Short mmCIF file of N, CA and C in Angstrom, two decimals:
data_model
loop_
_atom_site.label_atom_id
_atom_site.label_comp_id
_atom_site.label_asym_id
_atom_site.label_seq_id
_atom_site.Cartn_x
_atom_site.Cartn_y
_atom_site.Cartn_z
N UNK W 1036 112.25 13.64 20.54
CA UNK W 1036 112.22 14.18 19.20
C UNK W 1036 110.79 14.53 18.83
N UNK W 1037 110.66 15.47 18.74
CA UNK W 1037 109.42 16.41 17.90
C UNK W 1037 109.29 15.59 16.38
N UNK W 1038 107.83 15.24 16.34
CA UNK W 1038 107.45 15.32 14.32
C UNK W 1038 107.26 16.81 14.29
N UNK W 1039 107.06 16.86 13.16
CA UNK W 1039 106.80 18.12 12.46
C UNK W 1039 105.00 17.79 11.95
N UNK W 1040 104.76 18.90 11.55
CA UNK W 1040 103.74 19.43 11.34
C UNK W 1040 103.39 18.44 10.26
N UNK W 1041 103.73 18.42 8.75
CA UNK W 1041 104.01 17.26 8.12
C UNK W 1041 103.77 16.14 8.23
N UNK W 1042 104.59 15.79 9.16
CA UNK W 1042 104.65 14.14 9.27
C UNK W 1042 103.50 13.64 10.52
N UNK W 1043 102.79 14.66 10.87
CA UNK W 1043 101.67 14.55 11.85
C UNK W 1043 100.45 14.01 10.95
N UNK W 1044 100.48 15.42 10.00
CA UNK W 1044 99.42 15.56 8.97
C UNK W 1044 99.18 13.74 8.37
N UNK W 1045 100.20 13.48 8.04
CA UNK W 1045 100.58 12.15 7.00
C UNK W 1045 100.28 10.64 8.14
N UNK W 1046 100.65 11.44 9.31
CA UNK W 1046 100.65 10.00 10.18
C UNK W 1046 99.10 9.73 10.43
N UNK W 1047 98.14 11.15 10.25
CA UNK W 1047 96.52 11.12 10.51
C UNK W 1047 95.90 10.80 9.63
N UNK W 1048 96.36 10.99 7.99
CA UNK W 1048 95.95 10.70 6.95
C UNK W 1048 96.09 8.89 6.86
N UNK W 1049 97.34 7.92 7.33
CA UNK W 1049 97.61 6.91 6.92
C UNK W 1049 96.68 5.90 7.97
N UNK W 1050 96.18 6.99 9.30
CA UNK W 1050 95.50 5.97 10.56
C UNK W 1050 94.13 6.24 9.86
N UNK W 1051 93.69 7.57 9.10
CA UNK W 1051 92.16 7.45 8.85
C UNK W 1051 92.37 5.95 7.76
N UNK W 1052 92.94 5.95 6.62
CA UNK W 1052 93.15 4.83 6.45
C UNK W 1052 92.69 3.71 6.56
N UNK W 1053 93.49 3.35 7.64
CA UNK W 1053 93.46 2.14 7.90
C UNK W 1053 92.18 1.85 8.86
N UNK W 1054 92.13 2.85 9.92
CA UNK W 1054 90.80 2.78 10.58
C UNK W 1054 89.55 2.67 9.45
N UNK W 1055 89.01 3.05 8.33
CA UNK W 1055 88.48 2.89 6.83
C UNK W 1055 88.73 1.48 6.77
N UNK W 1056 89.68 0.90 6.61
CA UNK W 1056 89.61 -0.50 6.63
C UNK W 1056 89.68 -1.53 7.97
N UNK W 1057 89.41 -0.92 8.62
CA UNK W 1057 88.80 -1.63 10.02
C UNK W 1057 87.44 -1.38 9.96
N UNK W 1058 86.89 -0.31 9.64
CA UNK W 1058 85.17 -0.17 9.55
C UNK W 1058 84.74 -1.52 8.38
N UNK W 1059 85.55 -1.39 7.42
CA UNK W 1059 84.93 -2.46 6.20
C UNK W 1059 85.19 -3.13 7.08
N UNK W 1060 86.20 -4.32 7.72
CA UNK W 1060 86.65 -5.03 8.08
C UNK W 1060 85.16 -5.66 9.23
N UNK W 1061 84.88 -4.72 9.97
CA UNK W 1061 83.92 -4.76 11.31
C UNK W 1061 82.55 -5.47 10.16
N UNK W 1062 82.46 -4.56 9.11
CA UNK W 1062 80.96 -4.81 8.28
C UNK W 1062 80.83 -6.46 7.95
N UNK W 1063 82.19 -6.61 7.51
CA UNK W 1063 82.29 -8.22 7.04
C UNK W 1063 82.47 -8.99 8.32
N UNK W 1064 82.31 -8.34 9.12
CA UNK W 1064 82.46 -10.18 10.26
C UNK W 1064 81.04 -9.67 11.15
N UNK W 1065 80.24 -7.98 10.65
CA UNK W 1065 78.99 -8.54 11.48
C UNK W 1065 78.07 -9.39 10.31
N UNK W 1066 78.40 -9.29 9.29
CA UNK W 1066 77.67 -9.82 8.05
C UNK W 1066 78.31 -11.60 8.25
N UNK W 1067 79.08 -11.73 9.02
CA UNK W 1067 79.33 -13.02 8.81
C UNK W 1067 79.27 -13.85 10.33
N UNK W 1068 78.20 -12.49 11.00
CA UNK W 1068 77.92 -13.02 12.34
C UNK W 1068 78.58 -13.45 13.36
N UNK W 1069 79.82 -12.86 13.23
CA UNK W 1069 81.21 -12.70 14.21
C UNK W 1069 81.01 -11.43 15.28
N UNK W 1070 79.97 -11.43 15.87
CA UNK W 1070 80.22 -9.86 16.57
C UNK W 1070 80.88 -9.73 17.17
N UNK W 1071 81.26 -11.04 18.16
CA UNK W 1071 82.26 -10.45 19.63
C UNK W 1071 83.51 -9.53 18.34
N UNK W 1072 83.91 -10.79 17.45
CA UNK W 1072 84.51 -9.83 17.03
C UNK W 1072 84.69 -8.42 16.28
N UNK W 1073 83.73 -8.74 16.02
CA UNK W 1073 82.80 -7.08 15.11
C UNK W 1073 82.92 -5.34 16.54
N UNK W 1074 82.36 -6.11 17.67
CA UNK W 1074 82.96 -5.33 18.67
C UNK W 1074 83.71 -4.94 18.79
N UNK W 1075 85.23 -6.47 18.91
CA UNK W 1075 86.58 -5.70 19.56
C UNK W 1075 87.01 -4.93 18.45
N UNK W 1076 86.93 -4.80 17.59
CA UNK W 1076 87.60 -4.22 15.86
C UNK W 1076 87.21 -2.49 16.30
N UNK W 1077 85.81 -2.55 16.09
CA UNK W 1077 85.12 -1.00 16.56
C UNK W 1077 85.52 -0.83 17.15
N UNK W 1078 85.33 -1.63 18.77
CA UNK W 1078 85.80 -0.57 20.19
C UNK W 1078 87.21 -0.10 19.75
N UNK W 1079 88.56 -0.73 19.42
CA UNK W 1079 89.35 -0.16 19.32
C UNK W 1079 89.88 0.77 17.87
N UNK W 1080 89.11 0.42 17.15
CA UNK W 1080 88.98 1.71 16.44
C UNK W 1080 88.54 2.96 16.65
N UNK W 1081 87.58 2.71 17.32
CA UNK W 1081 86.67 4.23 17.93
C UNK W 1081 87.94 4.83 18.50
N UNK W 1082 88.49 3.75 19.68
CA UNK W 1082 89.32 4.80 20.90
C UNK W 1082 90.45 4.96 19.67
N UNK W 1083 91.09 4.31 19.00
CA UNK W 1083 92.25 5.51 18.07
C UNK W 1083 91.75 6.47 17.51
N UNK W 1084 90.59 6.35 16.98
CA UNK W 1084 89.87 7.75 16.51
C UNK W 1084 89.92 9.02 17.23
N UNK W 1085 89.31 8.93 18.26
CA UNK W 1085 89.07 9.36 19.32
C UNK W 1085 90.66 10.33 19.68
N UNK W 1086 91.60 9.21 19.48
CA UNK W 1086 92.98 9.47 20.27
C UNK W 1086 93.52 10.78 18.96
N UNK W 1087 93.21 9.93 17.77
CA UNK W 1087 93.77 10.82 16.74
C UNK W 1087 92.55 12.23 16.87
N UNK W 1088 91.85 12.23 17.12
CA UNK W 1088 90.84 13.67 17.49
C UNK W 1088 91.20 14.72 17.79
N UNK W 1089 91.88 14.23 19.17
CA UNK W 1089 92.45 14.51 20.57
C UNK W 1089 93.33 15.00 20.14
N UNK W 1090 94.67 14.40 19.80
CA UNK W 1090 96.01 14.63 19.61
C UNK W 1090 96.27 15.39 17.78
N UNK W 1091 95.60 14.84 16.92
CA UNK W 1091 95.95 15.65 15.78
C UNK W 1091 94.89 16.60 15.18
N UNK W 1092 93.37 15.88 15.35
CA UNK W 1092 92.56 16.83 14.51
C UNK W 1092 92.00 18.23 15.06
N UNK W 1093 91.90 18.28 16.83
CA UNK W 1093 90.98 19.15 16.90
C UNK W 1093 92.39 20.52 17.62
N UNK W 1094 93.70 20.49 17.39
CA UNK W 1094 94.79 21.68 17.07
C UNK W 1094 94.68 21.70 15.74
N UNK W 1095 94.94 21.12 14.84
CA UNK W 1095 94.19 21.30 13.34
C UNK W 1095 92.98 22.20 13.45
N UNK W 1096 91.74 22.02 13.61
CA UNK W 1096 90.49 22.29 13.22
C UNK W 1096 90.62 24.07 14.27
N UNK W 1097 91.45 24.24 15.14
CA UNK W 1097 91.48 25.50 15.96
C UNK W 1097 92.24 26.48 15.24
N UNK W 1098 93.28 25.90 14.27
CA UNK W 1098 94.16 26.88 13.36
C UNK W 1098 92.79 26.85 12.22
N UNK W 1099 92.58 26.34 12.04
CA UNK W 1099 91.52 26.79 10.66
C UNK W 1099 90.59 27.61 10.82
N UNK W 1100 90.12 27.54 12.02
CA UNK W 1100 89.04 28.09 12.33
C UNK W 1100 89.34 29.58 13.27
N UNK W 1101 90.04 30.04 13.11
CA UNK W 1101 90.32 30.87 14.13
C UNK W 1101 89.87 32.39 13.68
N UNK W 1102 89.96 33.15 14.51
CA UNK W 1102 89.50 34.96 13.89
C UNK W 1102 90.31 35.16 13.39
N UNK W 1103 89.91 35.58 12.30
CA UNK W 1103 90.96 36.38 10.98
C UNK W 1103 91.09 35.08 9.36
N UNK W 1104 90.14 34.58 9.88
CA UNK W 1104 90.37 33.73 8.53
C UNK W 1104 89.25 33.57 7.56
N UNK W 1105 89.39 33.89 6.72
CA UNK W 1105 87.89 33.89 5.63
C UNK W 1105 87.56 32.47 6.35
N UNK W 1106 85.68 33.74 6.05
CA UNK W 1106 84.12 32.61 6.24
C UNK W 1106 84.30 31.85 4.89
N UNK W 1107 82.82 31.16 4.95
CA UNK W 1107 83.10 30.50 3.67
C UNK W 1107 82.54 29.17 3.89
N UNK W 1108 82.30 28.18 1.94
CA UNK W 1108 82.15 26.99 2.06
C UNK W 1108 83.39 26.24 3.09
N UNK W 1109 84.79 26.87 2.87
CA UNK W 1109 85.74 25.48 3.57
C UNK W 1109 85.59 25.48 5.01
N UNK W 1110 84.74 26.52 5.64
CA UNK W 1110 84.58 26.66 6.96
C UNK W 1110 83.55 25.85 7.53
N UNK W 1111 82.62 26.23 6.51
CA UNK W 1111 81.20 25.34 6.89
C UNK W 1111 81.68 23.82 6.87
N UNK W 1112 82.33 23.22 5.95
CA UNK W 1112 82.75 22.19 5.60
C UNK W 1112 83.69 21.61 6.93
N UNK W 1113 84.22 22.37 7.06
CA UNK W 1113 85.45 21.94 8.26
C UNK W 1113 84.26 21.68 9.31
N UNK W 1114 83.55 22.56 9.28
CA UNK W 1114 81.94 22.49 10.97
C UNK W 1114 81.09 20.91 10.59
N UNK W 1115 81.15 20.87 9.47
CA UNK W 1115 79.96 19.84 9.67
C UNK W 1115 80.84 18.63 9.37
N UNK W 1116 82.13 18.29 8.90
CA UNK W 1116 83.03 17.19 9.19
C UNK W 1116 83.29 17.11 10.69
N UNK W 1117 83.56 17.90 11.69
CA UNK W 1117 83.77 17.89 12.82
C UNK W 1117 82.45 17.62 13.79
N UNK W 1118 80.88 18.15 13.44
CA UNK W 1118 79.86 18.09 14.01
C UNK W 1118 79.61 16.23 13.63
N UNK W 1119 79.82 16.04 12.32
CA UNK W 1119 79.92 14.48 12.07
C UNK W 1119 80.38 13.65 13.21
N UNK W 1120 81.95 13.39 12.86
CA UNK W 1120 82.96 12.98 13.80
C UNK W 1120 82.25 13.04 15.41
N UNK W 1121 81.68 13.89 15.86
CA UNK W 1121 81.24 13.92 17.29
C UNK W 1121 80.15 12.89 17.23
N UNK W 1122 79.15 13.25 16.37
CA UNK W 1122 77.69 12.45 16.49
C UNK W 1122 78.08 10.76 16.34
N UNK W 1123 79.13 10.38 15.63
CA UNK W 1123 79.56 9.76 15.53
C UNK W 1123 80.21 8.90 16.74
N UNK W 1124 80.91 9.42 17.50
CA UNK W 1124 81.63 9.51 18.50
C UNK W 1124 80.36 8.92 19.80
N UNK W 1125 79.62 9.90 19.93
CA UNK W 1125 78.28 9.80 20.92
C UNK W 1125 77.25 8.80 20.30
N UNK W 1126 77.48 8.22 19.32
CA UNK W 1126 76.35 7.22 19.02
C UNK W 1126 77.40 6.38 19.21
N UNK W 1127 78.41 6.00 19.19
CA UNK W 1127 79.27 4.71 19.52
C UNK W 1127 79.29 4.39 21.23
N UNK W 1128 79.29 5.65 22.12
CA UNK W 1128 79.01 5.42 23.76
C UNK W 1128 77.65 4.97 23.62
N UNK W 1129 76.53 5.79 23.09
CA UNK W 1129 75.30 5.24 22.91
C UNK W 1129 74.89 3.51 22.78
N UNK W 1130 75.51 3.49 22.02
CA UNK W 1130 75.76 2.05 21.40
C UNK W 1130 76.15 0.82 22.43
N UNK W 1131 77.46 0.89 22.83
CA UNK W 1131 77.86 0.43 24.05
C UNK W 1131 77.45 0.98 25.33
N UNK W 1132 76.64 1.59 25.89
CA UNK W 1132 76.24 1.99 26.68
C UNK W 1132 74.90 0.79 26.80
N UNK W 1133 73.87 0.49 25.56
CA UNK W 1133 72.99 0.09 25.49
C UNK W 1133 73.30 -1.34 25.29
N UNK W 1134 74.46 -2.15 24.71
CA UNK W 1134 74.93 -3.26 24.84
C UNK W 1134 75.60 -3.77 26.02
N UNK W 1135 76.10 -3.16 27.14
CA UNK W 1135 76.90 -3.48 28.20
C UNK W 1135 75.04 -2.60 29.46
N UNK W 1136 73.95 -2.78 28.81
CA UNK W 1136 73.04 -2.87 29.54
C UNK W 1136 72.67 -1.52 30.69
N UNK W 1137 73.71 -0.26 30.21
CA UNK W 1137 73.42 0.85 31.26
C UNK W 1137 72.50 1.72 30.76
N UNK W 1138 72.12 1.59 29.54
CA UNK W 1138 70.91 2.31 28.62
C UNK W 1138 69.85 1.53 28.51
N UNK W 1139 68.54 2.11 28.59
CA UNK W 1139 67.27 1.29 27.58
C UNK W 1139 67.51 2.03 26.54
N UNK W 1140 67.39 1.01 25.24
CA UNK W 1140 67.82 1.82 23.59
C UNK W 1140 66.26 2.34 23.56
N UNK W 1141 66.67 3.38 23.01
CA UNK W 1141 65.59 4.20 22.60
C UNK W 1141 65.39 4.47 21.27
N UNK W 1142 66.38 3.71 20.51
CA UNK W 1142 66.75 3.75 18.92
C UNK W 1142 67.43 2.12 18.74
N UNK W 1143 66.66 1.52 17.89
CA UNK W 1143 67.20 0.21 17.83
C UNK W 1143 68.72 0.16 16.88
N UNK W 1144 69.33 -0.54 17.97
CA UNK W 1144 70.80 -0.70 17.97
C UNK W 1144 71.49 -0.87 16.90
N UNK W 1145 70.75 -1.69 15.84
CA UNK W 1145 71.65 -1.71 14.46
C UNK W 1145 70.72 -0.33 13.70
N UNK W 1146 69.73 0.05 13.52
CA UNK W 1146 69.89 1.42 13.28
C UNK W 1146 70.66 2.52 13.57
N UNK W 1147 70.94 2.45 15.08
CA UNK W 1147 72.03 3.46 15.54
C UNK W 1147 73.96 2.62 15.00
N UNK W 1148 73.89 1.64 14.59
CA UNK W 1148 75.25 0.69 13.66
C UNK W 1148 75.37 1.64 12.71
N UNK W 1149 74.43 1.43 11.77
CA UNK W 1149 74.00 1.68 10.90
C UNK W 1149 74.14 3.02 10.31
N UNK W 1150 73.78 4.27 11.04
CA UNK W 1150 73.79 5.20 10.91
C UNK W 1150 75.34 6.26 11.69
N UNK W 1151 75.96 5.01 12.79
CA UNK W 1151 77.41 5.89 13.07
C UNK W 1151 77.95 5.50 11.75
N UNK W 1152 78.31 4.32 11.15
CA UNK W 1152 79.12 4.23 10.30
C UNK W 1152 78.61 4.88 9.17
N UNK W 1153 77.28 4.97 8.41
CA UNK W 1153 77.26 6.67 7.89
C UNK W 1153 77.59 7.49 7.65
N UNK W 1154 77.73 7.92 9.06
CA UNK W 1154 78.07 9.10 9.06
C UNK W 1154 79.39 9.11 9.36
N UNK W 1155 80.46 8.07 9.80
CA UNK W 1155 82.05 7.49 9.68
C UNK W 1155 81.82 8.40 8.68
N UNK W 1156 81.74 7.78 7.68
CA UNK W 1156 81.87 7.19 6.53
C UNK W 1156 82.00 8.55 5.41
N UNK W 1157 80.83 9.45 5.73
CA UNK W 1157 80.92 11.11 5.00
C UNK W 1157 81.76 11.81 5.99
N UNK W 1158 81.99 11.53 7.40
CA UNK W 1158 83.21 12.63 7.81
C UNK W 1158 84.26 12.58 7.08
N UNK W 1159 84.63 11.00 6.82
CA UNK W 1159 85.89 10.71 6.25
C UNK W 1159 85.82 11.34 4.99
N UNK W 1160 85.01 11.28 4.05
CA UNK W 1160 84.99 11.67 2.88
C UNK W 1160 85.41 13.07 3.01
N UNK W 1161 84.83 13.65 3.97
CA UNK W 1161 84.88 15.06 3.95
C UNK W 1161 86.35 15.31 4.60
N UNK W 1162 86.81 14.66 5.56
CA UNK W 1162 87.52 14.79 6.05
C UNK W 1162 89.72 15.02 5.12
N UNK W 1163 88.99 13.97 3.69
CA UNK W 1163 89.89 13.90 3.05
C UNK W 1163 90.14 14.77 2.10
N UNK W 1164 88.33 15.16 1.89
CA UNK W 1164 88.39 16.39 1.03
C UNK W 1164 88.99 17.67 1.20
N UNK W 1165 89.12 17.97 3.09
CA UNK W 1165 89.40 19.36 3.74
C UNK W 1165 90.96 18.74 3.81
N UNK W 1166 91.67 17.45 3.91
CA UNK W 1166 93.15 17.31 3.28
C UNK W 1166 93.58 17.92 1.93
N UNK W 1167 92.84 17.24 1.33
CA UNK W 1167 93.53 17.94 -0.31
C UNK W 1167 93.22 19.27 -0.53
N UNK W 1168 92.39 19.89 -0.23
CA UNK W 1168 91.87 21.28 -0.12
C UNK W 1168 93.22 22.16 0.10
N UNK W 1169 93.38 22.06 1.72
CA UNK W 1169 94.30 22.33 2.65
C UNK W 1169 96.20 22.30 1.69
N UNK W 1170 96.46 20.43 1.48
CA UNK W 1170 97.47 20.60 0.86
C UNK W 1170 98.13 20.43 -0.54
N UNK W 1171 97.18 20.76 -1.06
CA UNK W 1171 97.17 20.21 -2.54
C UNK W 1171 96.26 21.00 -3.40
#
């Protein structure tokens, strides 16, 4: 059985969500000096992110963006929520790359924390904004 278009939209909207409350979630147990678990929370948040990318946002972001569709603020907007989401994406391998010891950090590690969830943090914003835009 096929979802529909719809119930895709709604199933990406309810995982940004909750992934949103796995980022708070990660903040309060590195603030409470829990990292292993502060880790496993991220790592598997990242990879649903990642999965929801893959599978819902970036056939999304190819219909929006395609020839024949007005330029514009919602275009630019759609580019730099998506340029987010990546930097985002590559500072989290960064990250674990330099904790599992295959990197010398070249950017100290809770600065590069610090600054993926950031920038999480305005994709999402933006990300919800180019929702209601879109269906509402």
């Amino acid at each position: 059985m096929l979802l529909d278009y719809q119930t895709l939209v709604a199933s990406n909207l309810i995982l940004q969500l909750i992934l949103a409350a796995a980022l708070g979630f990660a903040v309060f147990l590195a603030k409470k000096k829990n990292f292993q678990r502060h880790c496993l929370v991220l790592r598997l948040a990242v990879i649903a992110q990642i999965l929801a990318i893959l599978a819902l946002m970036s056939p999304a972001m190819g219909q929006i963006l395609e020839p024949g569709r007005p330029d514009g603020l919602f275009r630019a907007e759609v580019l730099v929520h998506h340029g987010l989401g990546l930097a985002v994406v590559l500072l989290w391998i960064y990250i674990n790359l330099v904790y599992l010891r295959h990197l010398k950090a070249r950017l100290a590690p809770r600065l590069a924390m610090q600054a993926a969830a950031g920038l999480w943090v305005v994709s999402l914003i933006l990300g919800f904004h180019i929702y209601l835009r879109l269906y509402y």
